[in-house]
Short mmCIF file of N, CA and C in Angstrom, two decimals:
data_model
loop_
_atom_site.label_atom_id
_atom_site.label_comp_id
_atom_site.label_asym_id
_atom_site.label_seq_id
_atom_site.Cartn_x
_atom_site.Cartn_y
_atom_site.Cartn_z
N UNK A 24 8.02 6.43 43.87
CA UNK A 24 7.98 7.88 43.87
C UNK A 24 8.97 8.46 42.86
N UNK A 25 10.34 7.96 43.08
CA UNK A 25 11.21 8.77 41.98
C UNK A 25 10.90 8.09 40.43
N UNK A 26 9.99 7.03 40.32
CA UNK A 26 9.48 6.84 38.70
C UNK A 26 8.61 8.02 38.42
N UNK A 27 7.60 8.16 39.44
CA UNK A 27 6.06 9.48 39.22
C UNK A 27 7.39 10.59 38.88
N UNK A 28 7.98 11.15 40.00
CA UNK A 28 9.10 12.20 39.47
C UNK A 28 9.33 12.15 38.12
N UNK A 29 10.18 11.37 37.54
CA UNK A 29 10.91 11.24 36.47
C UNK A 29 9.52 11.22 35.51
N UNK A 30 8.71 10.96 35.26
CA UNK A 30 7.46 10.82 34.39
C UNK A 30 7.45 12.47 34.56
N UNK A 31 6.97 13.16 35.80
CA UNK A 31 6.21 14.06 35.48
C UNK A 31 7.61 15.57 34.56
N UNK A 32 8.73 15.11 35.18
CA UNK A 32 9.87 15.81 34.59
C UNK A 32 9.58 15.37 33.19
N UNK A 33 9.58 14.32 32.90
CA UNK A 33 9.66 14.12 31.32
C UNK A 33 8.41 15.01 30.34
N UNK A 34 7.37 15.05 31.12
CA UNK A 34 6.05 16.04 30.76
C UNK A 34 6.18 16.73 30.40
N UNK A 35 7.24 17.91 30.84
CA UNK A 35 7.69 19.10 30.54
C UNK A 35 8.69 19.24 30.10
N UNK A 36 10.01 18.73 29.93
CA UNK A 36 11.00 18.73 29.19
C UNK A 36 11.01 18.63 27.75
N UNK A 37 10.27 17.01 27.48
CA UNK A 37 9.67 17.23 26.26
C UNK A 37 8.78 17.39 25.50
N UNK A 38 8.24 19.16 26.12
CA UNK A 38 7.32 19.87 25.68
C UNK A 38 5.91 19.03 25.69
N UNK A 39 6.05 17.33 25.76
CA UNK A 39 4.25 16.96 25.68
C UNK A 39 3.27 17.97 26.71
N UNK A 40 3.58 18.47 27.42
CA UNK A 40 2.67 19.33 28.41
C UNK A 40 2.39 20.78 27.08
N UNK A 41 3.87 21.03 26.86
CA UNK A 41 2.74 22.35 25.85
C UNK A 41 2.28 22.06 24.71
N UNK A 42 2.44 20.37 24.32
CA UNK A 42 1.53 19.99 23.04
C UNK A 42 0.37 19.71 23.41
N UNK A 43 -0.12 19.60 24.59
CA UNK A 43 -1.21 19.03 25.13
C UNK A 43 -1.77 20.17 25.23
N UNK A 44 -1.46 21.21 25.58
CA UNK A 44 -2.00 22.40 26.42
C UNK A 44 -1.42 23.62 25.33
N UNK A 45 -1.54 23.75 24.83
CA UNK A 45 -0.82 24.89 23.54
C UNK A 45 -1.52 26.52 23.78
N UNK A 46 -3.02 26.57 24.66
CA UNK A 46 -2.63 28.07 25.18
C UNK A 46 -2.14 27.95 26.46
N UNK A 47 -2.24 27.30 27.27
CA UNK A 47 -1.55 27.24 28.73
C UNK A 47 -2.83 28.10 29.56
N UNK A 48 -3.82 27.95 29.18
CA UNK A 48 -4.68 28.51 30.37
C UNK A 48 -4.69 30.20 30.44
N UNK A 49 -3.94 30.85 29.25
CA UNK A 49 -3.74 32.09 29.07
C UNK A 49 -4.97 33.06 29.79
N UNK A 50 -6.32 32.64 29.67
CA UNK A 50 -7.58 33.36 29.92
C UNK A 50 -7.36 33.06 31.20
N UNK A 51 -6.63 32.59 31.92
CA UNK A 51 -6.88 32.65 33.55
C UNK A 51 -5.86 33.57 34.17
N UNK A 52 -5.14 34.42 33.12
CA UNK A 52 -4.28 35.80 33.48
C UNK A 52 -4.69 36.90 34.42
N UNK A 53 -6.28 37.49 33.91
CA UNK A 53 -6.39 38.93 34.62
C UNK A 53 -6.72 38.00 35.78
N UNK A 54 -7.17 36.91 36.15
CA UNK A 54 -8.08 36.87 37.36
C UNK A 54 -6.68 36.30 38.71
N UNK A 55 -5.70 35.44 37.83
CA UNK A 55 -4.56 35.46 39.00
C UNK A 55 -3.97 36.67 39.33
N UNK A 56 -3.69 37.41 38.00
CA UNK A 56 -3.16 38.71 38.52
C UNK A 56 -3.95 39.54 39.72
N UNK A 57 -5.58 39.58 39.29
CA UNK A 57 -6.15 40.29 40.67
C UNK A 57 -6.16 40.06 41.86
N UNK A 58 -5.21 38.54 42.10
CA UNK A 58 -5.10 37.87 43.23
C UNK A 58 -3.89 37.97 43.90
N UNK A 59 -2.71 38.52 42.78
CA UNK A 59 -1.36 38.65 43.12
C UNK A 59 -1.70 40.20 43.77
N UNK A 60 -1.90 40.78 42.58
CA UNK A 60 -1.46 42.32 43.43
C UNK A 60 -1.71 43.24 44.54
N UNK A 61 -2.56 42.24 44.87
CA UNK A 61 -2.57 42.70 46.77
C UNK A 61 -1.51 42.23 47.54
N UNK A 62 -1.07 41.16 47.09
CA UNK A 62 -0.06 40.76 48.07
C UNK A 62 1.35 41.28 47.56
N UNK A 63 1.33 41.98 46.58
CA UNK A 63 2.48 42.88 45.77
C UNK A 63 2.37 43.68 46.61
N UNK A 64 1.60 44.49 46.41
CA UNK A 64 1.04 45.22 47.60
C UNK A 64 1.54 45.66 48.88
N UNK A 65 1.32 44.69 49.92
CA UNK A 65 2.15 44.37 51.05
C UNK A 65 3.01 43.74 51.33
N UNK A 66 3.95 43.24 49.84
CA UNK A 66 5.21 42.78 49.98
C UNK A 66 5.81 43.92 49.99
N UNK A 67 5.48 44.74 48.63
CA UNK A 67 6.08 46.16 48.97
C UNK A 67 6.35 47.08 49.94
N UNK A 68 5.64 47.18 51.01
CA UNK A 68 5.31 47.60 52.01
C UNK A 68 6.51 47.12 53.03
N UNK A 69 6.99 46.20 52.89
CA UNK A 69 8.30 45.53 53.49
C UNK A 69 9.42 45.65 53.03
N UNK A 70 9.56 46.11 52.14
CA UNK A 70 11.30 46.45 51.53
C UNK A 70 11.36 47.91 51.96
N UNK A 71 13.12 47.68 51.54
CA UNK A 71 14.07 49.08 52.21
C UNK A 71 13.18 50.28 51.36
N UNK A 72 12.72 51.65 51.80
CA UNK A 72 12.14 52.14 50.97
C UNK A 72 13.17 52.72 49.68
N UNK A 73 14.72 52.70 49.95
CA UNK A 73 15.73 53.15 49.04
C UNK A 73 15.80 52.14 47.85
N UNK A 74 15.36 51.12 48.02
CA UNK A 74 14.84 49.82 46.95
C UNK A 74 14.69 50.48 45.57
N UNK A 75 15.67 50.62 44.65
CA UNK A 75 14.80 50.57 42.96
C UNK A 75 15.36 49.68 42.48
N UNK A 76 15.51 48.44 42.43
CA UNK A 76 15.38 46.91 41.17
C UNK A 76 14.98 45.74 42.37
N UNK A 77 14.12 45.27 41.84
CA UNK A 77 13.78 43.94 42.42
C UNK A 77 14.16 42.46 41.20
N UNK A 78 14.75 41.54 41.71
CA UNK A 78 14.53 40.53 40.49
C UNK A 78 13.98 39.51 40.64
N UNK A 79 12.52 38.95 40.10
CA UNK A 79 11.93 38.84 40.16
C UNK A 79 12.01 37.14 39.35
N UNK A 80 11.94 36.06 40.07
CA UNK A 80 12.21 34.64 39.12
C UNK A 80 10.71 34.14 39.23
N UNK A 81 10.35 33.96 37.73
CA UNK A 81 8.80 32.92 37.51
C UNK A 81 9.68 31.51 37.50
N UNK A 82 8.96 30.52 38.24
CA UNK A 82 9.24 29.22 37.98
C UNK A 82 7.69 28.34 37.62
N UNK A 83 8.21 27.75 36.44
CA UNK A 83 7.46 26.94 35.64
C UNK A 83 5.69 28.01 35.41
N UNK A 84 6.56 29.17 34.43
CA UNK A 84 5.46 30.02 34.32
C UNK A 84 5.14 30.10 32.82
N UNK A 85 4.92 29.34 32.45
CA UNK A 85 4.44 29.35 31.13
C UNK A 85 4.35 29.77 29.88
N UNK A 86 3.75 30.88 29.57
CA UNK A 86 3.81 31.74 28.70
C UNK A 86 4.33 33.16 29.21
N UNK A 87 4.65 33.21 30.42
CA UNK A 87 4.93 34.16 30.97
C UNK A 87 4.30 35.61 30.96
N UNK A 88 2.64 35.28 31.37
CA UNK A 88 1.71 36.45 31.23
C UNK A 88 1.86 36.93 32.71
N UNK A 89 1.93 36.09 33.56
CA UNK A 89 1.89 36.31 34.91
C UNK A 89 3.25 37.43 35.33
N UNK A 90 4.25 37.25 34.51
CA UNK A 90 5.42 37.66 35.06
C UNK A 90 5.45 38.77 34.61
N UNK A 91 5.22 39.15 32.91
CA UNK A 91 4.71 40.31 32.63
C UNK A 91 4.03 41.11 33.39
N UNK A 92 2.57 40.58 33.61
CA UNK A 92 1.91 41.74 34.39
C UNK A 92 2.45 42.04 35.80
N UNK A 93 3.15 41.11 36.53
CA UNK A 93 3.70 41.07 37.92
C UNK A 93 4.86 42.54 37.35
N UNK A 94 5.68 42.63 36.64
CA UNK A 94 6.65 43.26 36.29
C UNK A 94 6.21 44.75 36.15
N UNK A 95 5.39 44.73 34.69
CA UNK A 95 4.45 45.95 34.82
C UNK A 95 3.87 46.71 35.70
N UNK A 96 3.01 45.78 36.45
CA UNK A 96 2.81 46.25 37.76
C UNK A 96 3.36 46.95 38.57
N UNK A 97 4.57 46.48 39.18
CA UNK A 97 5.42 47.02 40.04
C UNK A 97 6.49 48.12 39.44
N UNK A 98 6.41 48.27 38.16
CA UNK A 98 7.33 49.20 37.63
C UNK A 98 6.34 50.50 37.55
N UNK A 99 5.12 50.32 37.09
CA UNK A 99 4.12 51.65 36.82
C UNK A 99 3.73 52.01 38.51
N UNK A 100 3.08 50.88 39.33
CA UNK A 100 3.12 51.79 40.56
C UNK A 100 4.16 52.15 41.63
N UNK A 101 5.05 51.36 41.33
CA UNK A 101 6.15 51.87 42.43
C UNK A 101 7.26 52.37 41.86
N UNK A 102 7.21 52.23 40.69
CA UNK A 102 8.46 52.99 39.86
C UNK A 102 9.65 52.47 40.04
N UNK A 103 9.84 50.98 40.39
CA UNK A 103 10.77 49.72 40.12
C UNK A 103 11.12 48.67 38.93
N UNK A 104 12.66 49.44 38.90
CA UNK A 104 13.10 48.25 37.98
C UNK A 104 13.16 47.21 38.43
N UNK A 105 12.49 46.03 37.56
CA UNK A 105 12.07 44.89 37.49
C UNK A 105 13.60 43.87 36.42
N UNK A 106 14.05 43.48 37.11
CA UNK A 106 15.33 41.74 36.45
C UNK A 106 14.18 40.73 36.21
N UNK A 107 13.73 40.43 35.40
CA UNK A 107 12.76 39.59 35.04
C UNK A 107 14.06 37.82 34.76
N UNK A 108 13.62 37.30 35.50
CA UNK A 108 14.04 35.78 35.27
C UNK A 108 13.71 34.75 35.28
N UNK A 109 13.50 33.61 34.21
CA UNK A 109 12.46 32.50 34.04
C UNK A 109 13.36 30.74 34.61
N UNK A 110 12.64 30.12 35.25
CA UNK A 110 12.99 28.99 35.30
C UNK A 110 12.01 28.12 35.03
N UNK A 111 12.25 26.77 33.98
CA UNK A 111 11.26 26.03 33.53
C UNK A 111 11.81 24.80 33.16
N UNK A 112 11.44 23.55 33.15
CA UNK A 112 11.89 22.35 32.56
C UNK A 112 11.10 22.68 31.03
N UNK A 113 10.64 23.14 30.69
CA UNK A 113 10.49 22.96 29.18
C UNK A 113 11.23 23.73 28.19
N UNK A 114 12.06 23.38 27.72
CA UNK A 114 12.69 24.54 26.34
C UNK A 114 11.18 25.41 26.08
N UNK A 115 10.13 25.00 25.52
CA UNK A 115 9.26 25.53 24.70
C UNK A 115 8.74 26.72 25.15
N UNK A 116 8.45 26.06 26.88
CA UNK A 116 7.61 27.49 27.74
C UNK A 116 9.00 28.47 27.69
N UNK A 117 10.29 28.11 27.86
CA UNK A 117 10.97 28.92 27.79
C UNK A 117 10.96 29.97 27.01
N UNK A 118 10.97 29.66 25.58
CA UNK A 118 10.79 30.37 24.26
C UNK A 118 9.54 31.41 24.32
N UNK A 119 7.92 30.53 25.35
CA UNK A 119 6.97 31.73 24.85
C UNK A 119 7.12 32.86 26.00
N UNK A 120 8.19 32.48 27.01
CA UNK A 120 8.69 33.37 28.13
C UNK A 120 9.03 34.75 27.65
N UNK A 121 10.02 34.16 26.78
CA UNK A 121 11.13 35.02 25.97
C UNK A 121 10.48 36.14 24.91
N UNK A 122 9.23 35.29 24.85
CA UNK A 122 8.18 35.93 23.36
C UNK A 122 7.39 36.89 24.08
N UNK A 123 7.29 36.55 25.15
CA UNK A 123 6.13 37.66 25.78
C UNK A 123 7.15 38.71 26.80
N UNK A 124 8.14 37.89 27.16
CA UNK A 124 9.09 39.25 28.07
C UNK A 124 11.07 39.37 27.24
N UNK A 125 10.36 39.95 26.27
CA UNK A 125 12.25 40.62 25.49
C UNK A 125 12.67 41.19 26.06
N UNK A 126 12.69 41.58 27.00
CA UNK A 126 13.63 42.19 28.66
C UNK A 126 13.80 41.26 29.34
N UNK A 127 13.41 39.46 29.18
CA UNK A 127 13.96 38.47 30.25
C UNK A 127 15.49 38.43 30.20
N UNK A 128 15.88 38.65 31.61
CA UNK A 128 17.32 38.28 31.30
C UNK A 128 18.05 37.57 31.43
N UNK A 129 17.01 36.52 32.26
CA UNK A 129 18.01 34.92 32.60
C UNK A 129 16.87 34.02 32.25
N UNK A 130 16.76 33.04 31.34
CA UNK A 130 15.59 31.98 30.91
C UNK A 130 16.81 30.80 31.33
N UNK A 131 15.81 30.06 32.25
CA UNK A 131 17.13 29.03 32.76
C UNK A 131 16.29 27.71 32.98
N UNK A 132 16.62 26.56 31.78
CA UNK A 132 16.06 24.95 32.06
C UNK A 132 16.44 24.20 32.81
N UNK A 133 15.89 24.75 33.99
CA UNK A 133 16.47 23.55 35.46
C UNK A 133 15.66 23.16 36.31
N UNK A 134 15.80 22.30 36.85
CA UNK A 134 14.87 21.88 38.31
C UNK A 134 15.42 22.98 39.73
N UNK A 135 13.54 23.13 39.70
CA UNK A 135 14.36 24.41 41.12
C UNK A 135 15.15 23.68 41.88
N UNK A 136 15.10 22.97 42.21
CA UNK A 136 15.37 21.96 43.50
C UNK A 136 17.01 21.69 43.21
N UNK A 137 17.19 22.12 41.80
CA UNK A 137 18.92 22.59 41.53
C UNK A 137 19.03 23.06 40.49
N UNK A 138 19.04 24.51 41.28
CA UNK A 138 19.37 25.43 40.27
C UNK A 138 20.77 25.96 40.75
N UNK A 139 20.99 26.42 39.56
CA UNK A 139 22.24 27.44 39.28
C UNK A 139 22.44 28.32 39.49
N UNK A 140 21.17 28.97 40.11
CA UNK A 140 21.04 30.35 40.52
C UNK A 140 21.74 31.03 41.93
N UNK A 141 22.41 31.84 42.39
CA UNK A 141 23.36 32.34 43.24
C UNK A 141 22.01 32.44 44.41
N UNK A 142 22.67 32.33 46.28
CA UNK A 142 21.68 32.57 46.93
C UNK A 142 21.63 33.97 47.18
N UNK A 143 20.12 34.21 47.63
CA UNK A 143 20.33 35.42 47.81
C UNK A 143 20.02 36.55 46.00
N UNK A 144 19.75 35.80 45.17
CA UNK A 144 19.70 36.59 43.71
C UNK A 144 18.34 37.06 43.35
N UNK A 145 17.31 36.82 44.16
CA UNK A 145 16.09 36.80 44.02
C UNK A 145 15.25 37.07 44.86
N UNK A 146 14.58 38.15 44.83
CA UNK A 146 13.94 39.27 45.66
C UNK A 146 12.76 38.59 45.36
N UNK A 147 11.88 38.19 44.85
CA UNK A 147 10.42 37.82 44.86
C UNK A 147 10.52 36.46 44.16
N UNK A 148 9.96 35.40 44.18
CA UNK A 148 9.73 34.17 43.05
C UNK A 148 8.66 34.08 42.88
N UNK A 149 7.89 33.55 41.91
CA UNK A 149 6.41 33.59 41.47
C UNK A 149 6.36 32.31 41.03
N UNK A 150 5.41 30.97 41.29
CA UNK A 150 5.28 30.18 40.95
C UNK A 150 3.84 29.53 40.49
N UNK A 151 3.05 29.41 39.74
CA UNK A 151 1.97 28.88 39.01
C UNK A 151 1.39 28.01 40.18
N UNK A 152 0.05 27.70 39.83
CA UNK A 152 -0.79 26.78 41.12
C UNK A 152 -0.09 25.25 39.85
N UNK A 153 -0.48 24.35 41.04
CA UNK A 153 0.22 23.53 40.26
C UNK A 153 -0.27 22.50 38.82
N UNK A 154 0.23 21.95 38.03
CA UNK A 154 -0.23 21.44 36.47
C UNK A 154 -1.54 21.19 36.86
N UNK A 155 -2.10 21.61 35.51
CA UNK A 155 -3.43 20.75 35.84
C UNK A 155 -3.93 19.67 34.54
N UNK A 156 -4.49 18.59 35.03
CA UNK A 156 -4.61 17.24 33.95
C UNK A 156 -6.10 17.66 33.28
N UNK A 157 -6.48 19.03 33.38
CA UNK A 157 -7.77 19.12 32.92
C UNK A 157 -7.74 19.61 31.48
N UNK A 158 -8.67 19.38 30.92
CA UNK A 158 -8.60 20.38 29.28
C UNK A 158 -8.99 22.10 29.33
N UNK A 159 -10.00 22.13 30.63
CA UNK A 159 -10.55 23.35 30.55
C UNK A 159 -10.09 24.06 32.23
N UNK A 160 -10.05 25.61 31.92
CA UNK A 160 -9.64 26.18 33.25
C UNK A 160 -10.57 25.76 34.45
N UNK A 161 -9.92 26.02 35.29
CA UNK A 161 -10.96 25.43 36.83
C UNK A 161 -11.02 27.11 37.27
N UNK A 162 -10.35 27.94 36.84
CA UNK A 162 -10.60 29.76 37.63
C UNK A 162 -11.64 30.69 36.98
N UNK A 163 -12.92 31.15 38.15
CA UNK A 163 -13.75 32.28 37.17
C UNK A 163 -12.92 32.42 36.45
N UNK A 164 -13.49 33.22 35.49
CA UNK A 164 -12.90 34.35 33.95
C UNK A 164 -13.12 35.81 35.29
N UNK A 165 -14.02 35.57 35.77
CA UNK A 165 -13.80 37.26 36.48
C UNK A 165 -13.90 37.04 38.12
N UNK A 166 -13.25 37.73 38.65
CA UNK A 166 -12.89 38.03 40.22
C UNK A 166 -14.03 38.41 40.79
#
């Protein structure tokens, strides 16, 4: 088991996962998002209503389309500032994190399972369904 571990860490560290995969499944954006924001939704519905910043950590989110629109989202309908923060074993996804959200303010290369991150620092986490060994998406294009 801790060899499969260490293999699949190595996948992503050194970037072979985003040489393999170089859009990251980007076209399967609007249709997770239509799946998140209901449950944005009624997460919202549960915080203090005096609430304006949530911070918000993607782990192992890719290009970071998901976190974007998660961010957007919640800033246009509820009128919340959004702490956008990335955690990823790959430098690379890090970088297209950074490329798609220039308001990230913590891009951090660690294993969740030890992170550096303070408890308690993170109001929502968002995490990807998990890798997939396929070439082509497995999600409709439409909801």
């Amino acid at each position: 088991m801790e060899e499969h571990n260490e293999q699949v860490k190595s996948l992503y560290t050194s970037d072979e996962y985003l040489a393999k995969f170089p859009e990251l499944f980007q076209e399967d954006t609007p249709w997770k998002l239509s799946k998140i924001f209901p449950v944005l939704d009624q997460w919202f519905g549960t915080l203090d209503a005096d609430l304006k910043e949530v911070s918000i950590l993607d782990v192992g989110g890719g290009a970071g389309l998901i976190l974007k629109g998660i961010s957007s989202y919640l800033e246009d309908r509820y009128s919340l500032t959004v702490r956008k923060q990335a955690l990823d074993l790959s430098p690379g996804m890090l970088e297209r994190q950074k490329k798609n959200n220039p308001d990230l303010v913590q891009a951090l290369q660690e294993d969740i399972a030890h992170t550096s991150l303070a408890n308690k620092s993170i109001c929502l986490l968002y995490t990807s369904p998990s890798p997939r060994d396929l070439s082509t998406s497995r999600m409709p294009s439409s909801a």
